[in-house]
Short mmCIF file of C-alpha atoms in Angstrom, two decimals:
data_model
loop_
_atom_site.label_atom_id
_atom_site.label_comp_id
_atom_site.label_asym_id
_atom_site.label_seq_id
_atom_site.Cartn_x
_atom_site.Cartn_y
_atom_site.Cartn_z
CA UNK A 1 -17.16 -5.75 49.14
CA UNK A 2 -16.84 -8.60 46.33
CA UNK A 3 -18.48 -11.99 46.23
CA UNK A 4 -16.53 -14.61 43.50
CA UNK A 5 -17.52 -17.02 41.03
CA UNK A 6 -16.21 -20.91 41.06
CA UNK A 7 -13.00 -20.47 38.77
CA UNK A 8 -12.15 -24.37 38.64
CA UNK A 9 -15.51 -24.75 36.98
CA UNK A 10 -15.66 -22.27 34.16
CA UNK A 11 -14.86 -23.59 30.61
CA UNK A 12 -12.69 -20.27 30.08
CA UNK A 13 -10.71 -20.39 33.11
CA UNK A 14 -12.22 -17.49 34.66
CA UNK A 15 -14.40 -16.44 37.32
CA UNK A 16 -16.81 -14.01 37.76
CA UNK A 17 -16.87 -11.65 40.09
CA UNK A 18 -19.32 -9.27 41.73
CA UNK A 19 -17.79 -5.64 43.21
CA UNK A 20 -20.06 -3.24 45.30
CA UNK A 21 -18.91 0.08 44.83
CA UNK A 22 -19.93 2.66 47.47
CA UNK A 23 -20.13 6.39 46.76
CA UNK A 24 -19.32 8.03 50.33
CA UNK A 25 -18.62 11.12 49.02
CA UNK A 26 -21.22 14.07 48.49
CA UNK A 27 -21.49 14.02 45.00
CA UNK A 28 -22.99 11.49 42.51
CA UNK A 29 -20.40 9.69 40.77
CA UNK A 30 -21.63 9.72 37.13
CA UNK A 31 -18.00 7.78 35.90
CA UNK A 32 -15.33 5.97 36.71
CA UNK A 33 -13.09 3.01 35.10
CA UNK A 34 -12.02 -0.35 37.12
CA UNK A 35 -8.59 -1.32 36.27
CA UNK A 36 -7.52 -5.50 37.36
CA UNK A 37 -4.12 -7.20 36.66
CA UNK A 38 -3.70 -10.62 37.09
CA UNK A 39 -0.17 -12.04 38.67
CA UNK A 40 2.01 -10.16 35.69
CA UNK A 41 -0.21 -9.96 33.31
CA UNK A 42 -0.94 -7.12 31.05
CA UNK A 43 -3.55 -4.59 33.28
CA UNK A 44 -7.43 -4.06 31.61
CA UNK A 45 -9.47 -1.50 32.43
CA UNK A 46 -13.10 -0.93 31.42
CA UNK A 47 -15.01 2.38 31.70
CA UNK A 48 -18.32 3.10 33.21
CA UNK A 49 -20.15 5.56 31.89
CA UNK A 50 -23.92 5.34 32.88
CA UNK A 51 -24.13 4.09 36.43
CA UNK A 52 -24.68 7.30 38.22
CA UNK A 53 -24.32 6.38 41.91
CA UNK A 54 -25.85 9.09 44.07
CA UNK A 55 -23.87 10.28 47.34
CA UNK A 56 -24.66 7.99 50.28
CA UNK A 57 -25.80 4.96 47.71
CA UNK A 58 -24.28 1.78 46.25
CA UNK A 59 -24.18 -0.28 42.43
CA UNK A 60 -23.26 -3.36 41.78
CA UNK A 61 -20.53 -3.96 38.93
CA UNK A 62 -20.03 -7.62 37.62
CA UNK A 63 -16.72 -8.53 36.25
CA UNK A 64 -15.39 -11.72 34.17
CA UNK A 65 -11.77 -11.74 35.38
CA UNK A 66 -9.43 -14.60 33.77
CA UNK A 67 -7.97 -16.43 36.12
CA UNK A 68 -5.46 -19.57 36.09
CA UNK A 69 -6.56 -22.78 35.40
CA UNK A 70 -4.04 -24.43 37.70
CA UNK A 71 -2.74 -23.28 41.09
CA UNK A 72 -3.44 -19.41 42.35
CA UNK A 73 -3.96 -16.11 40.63
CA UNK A 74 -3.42 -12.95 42.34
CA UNK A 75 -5.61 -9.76 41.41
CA UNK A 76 -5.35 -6.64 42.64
CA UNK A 77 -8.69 -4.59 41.39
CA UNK A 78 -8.76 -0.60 41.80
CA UNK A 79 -11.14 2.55 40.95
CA UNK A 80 -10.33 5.37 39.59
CA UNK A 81 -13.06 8.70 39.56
CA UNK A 82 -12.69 12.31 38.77
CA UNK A 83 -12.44 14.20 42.29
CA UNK A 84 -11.56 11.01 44.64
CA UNK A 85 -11.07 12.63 48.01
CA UNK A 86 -10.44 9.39 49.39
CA UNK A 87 -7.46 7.01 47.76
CA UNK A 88 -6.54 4.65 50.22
CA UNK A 89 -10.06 2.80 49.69
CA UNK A 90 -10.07 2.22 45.63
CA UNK A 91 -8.45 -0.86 45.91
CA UNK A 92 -8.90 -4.73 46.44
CA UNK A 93 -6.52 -8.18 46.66
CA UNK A 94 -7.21 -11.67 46.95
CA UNK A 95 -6.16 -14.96 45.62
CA UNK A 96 -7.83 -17.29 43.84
CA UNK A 97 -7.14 -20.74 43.97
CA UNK A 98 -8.41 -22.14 40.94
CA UNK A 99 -6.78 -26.36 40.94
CA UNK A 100 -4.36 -27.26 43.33
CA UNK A 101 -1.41 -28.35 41.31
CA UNK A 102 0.03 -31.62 41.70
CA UNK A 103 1.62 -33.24 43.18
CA UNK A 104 -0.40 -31.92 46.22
CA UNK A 105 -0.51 -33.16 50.09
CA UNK A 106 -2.06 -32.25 53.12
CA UNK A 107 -0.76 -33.65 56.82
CA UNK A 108 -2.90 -31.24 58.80
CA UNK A 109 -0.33 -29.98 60.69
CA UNK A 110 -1.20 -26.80 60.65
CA UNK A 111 -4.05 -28.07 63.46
CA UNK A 112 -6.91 -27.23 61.12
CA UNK A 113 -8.84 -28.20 58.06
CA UNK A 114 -7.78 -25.58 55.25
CA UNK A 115 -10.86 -23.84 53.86
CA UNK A 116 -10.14 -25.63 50.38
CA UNK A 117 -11.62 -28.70 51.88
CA UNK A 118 -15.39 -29.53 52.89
CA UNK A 119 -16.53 -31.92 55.40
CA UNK A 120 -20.01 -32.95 56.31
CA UNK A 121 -20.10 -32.65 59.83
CA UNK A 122 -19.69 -29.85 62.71
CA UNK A 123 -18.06 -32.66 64.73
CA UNK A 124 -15.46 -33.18 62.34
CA UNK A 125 -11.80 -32.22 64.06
CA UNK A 126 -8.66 -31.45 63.42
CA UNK A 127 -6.50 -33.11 66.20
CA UNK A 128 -3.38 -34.67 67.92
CA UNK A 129 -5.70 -36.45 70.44
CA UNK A 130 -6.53 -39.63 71.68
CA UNK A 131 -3.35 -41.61 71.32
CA UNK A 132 -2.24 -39.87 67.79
CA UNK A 133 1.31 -38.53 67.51
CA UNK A 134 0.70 -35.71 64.52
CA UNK A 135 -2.70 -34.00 63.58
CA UNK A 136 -5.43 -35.59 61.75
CA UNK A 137 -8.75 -35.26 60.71
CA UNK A 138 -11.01 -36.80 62.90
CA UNK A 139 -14.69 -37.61 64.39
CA UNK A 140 -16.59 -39.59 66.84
CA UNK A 141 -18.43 -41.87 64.60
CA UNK A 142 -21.55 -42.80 66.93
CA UNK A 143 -25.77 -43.21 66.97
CA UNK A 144 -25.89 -39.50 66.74
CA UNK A 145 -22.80 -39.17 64.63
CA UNK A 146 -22.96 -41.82 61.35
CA UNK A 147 -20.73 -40.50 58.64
CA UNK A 148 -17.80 -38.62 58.52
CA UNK A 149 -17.16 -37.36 54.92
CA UNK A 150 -14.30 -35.06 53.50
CA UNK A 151 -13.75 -34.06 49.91
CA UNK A 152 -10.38 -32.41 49.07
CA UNK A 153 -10.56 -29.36 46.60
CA UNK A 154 -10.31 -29.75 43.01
CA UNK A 155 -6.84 -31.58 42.06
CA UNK A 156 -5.02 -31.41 38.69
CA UNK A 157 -4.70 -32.27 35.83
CA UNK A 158 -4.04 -35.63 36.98
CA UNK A 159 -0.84 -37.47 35.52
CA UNK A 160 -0.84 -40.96 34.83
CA UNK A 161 1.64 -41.70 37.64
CA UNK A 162 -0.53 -39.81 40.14
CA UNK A 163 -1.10 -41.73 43.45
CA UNK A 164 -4.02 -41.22 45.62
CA UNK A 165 -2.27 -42.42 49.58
CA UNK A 166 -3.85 -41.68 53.04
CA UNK A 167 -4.27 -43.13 56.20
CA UNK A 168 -6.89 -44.16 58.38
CA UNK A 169 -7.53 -45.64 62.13
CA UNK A 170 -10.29 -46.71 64.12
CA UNK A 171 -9.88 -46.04 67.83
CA UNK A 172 -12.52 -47.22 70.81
CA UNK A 173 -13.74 -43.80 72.04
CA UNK A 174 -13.89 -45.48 75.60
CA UNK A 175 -10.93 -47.40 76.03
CA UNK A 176 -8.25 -45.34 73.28
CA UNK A 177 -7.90 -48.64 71.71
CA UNK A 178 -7.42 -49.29 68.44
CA UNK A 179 -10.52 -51.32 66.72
CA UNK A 180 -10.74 -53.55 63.66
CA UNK A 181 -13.51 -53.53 60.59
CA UNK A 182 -15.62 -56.22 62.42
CA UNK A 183 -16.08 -53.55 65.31
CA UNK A 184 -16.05 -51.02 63.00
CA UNK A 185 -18.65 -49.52 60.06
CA UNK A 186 -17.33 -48.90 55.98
CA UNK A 187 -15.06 -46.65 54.70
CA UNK A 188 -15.38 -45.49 51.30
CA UNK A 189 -13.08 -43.59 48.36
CA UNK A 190 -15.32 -41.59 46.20
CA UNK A 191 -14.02 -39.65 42.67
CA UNK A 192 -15.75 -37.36 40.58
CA UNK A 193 -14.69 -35.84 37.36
CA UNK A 194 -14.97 -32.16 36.47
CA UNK A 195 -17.19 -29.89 37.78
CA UNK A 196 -20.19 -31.32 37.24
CA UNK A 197 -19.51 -34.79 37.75
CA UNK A 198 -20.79 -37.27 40.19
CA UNK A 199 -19.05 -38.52 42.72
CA UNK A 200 -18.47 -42.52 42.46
CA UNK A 201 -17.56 -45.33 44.51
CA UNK A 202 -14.05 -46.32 43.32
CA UNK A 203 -12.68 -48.33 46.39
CA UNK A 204 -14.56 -49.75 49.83
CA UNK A 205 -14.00 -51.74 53.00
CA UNK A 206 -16.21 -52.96 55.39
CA UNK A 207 -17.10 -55.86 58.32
CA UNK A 208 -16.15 -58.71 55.63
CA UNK A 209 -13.14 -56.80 54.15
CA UNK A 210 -10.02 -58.86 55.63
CA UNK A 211 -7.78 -55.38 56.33
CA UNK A 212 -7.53 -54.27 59.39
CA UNK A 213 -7.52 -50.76 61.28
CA UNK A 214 -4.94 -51.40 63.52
CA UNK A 215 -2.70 -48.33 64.27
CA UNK A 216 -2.65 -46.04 60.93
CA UNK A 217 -3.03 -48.27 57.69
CA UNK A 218 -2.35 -47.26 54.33
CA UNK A 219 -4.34 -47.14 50.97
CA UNK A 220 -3.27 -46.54 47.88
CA UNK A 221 -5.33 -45.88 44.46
CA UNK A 222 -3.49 -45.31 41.40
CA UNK A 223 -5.20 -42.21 39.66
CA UNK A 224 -3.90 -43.56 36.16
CA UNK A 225 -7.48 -43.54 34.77
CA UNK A 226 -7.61 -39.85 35.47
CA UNK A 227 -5.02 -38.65 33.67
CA UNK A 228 -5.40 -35.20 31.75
CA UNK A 229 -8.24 -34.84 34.07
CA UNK A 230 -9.33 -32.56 37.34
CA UNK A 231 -10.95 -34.30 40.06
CA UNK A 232 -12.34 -34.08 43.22
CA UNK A 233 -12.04 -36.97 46.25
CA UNK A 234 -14.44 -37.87 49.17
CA UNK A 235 -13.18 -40.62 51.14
CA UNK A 236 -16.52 -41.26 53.53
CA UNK A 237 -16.48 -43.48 57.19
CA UNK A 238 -19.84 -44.52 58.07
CA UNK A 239 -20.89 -45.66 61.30
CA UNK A 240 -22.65 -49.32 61.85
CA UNK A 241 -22.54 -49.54 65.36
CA UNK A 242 -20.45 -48.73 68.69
CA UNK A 243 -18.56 -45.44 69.39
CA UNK A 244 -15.10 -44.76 67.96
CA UNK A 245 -13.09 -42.31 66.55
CA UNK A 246 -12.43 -42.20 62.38
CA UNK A 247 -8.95 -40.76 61.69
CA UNK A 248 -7.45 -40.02 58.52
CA UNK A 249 -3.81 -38.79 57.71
#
């Protein structure tokens, strides 16, 4: 089993990781040496020498592996002990996606939201429903539903020609009509910086904004100001009365 670290947010590219090595075997494993490569890199191995894991019983092992700071590293991780009667177990692969490189979309067409993103709700969907012709990311924005918010992963480094573009809809949940702001609640573009930076409000619309939701409108934020940078967007949809549907595309 391995738990990992938060690679986009490590000044040294890398990411921790934590390996549980079992001993099922009937002898206590006084040695052994993990080996890790990294896509093509050059393999490192590091010996242990005092863990002595009894038969039957588990350790813990941490690990700093580097990792890249853009896009996704592959690792393959594997044990090697004196006497291993059992091979085909010794050895682990994932992926880690550290930054999605740009330039970088998602259409949700693949009918769900990619584990890379976060949303706020349970009631959040993914869906070609009620009067949409492709897949989008949806809720029912109601009393006991106020806020639909979705932050994409971390995104970069941003270039100065870098374009933020999505699209949104309001839709009557009773009638499949679409609605405008003045029936509608606020929609919101959030951007933080980094990894530790807080999200802020960089672009709104509400009941007094003039734009309308009327089938799937457009907005576009250059990202200019965030060039050489990696960020992180929420764009939020907060209810302020009726019962409709927030898309987003």
């Amino acid at each position: 089993a391995y738990a990992l670290g938060d690679p986009a947010c490590t000044p040294d590219n890398s990411t921790g990781i934590e390996l549980v090595i079992n001993n099922i075997g009937l002898e206590v494993v006084d040695s052994f040496s993990l080996s890790y490569q990294v896509n093509s890199e050059p393999v490192t191995t590091q010996i242990f020498t005092d863990n002595g894991i009894p038969a039957g019983q588990a350790d813990l092992i941490n690990l700093n592996i580097p990792v890249r700071p853009v896009g996704t590293s592959q690792v393959l991780v594997w044990l090697n002990t004196a006497n291993d009667g059992n091979l085909a177990n010794d050895t682990l692969f994932f992926e880690i996606e550290s930054t999605q490189e740009m330039p970088f979309a998602e259409d949700f067409e693949s009918g769900t939201l990619p584990n890379t993103w976060t949303v706020n709700s349970a009631n959040a969907i993914v869906t070609n429903g009620h009067g949409n012709t492709s897949y989008v990311l949806s809720q029912n924005l109601r009393l006991q539903s106020t806020q639909l918010a979705v932050t994409t992963p971390y995104l970069g480094l941003i270039e100065t020609t870098d374009t933020l573009r999505f699209d949104y809809r309001f839709v009557d949940f009773a009638t499949g009509q679409d609605i405008t702001f003045d029936q509608a609640g606020i929609l919101e573009v959030q951007v933080a910086i980094g990894c530790e930076g807080d999200f802020a409000s960089v672009f709104r619309l509400d009941q007094t904004s003039p734009t309308t939701a009327e089938d799937l409108a457009t907005i576009e934020l250059p990202l200019s100001v965030y060039a050489g940078e990696i960020i992180r967007v929420r764009i939020l949809s907060t209810w302020a009365g009726g019962n409709y549907w927030t898309d987003l595309d």
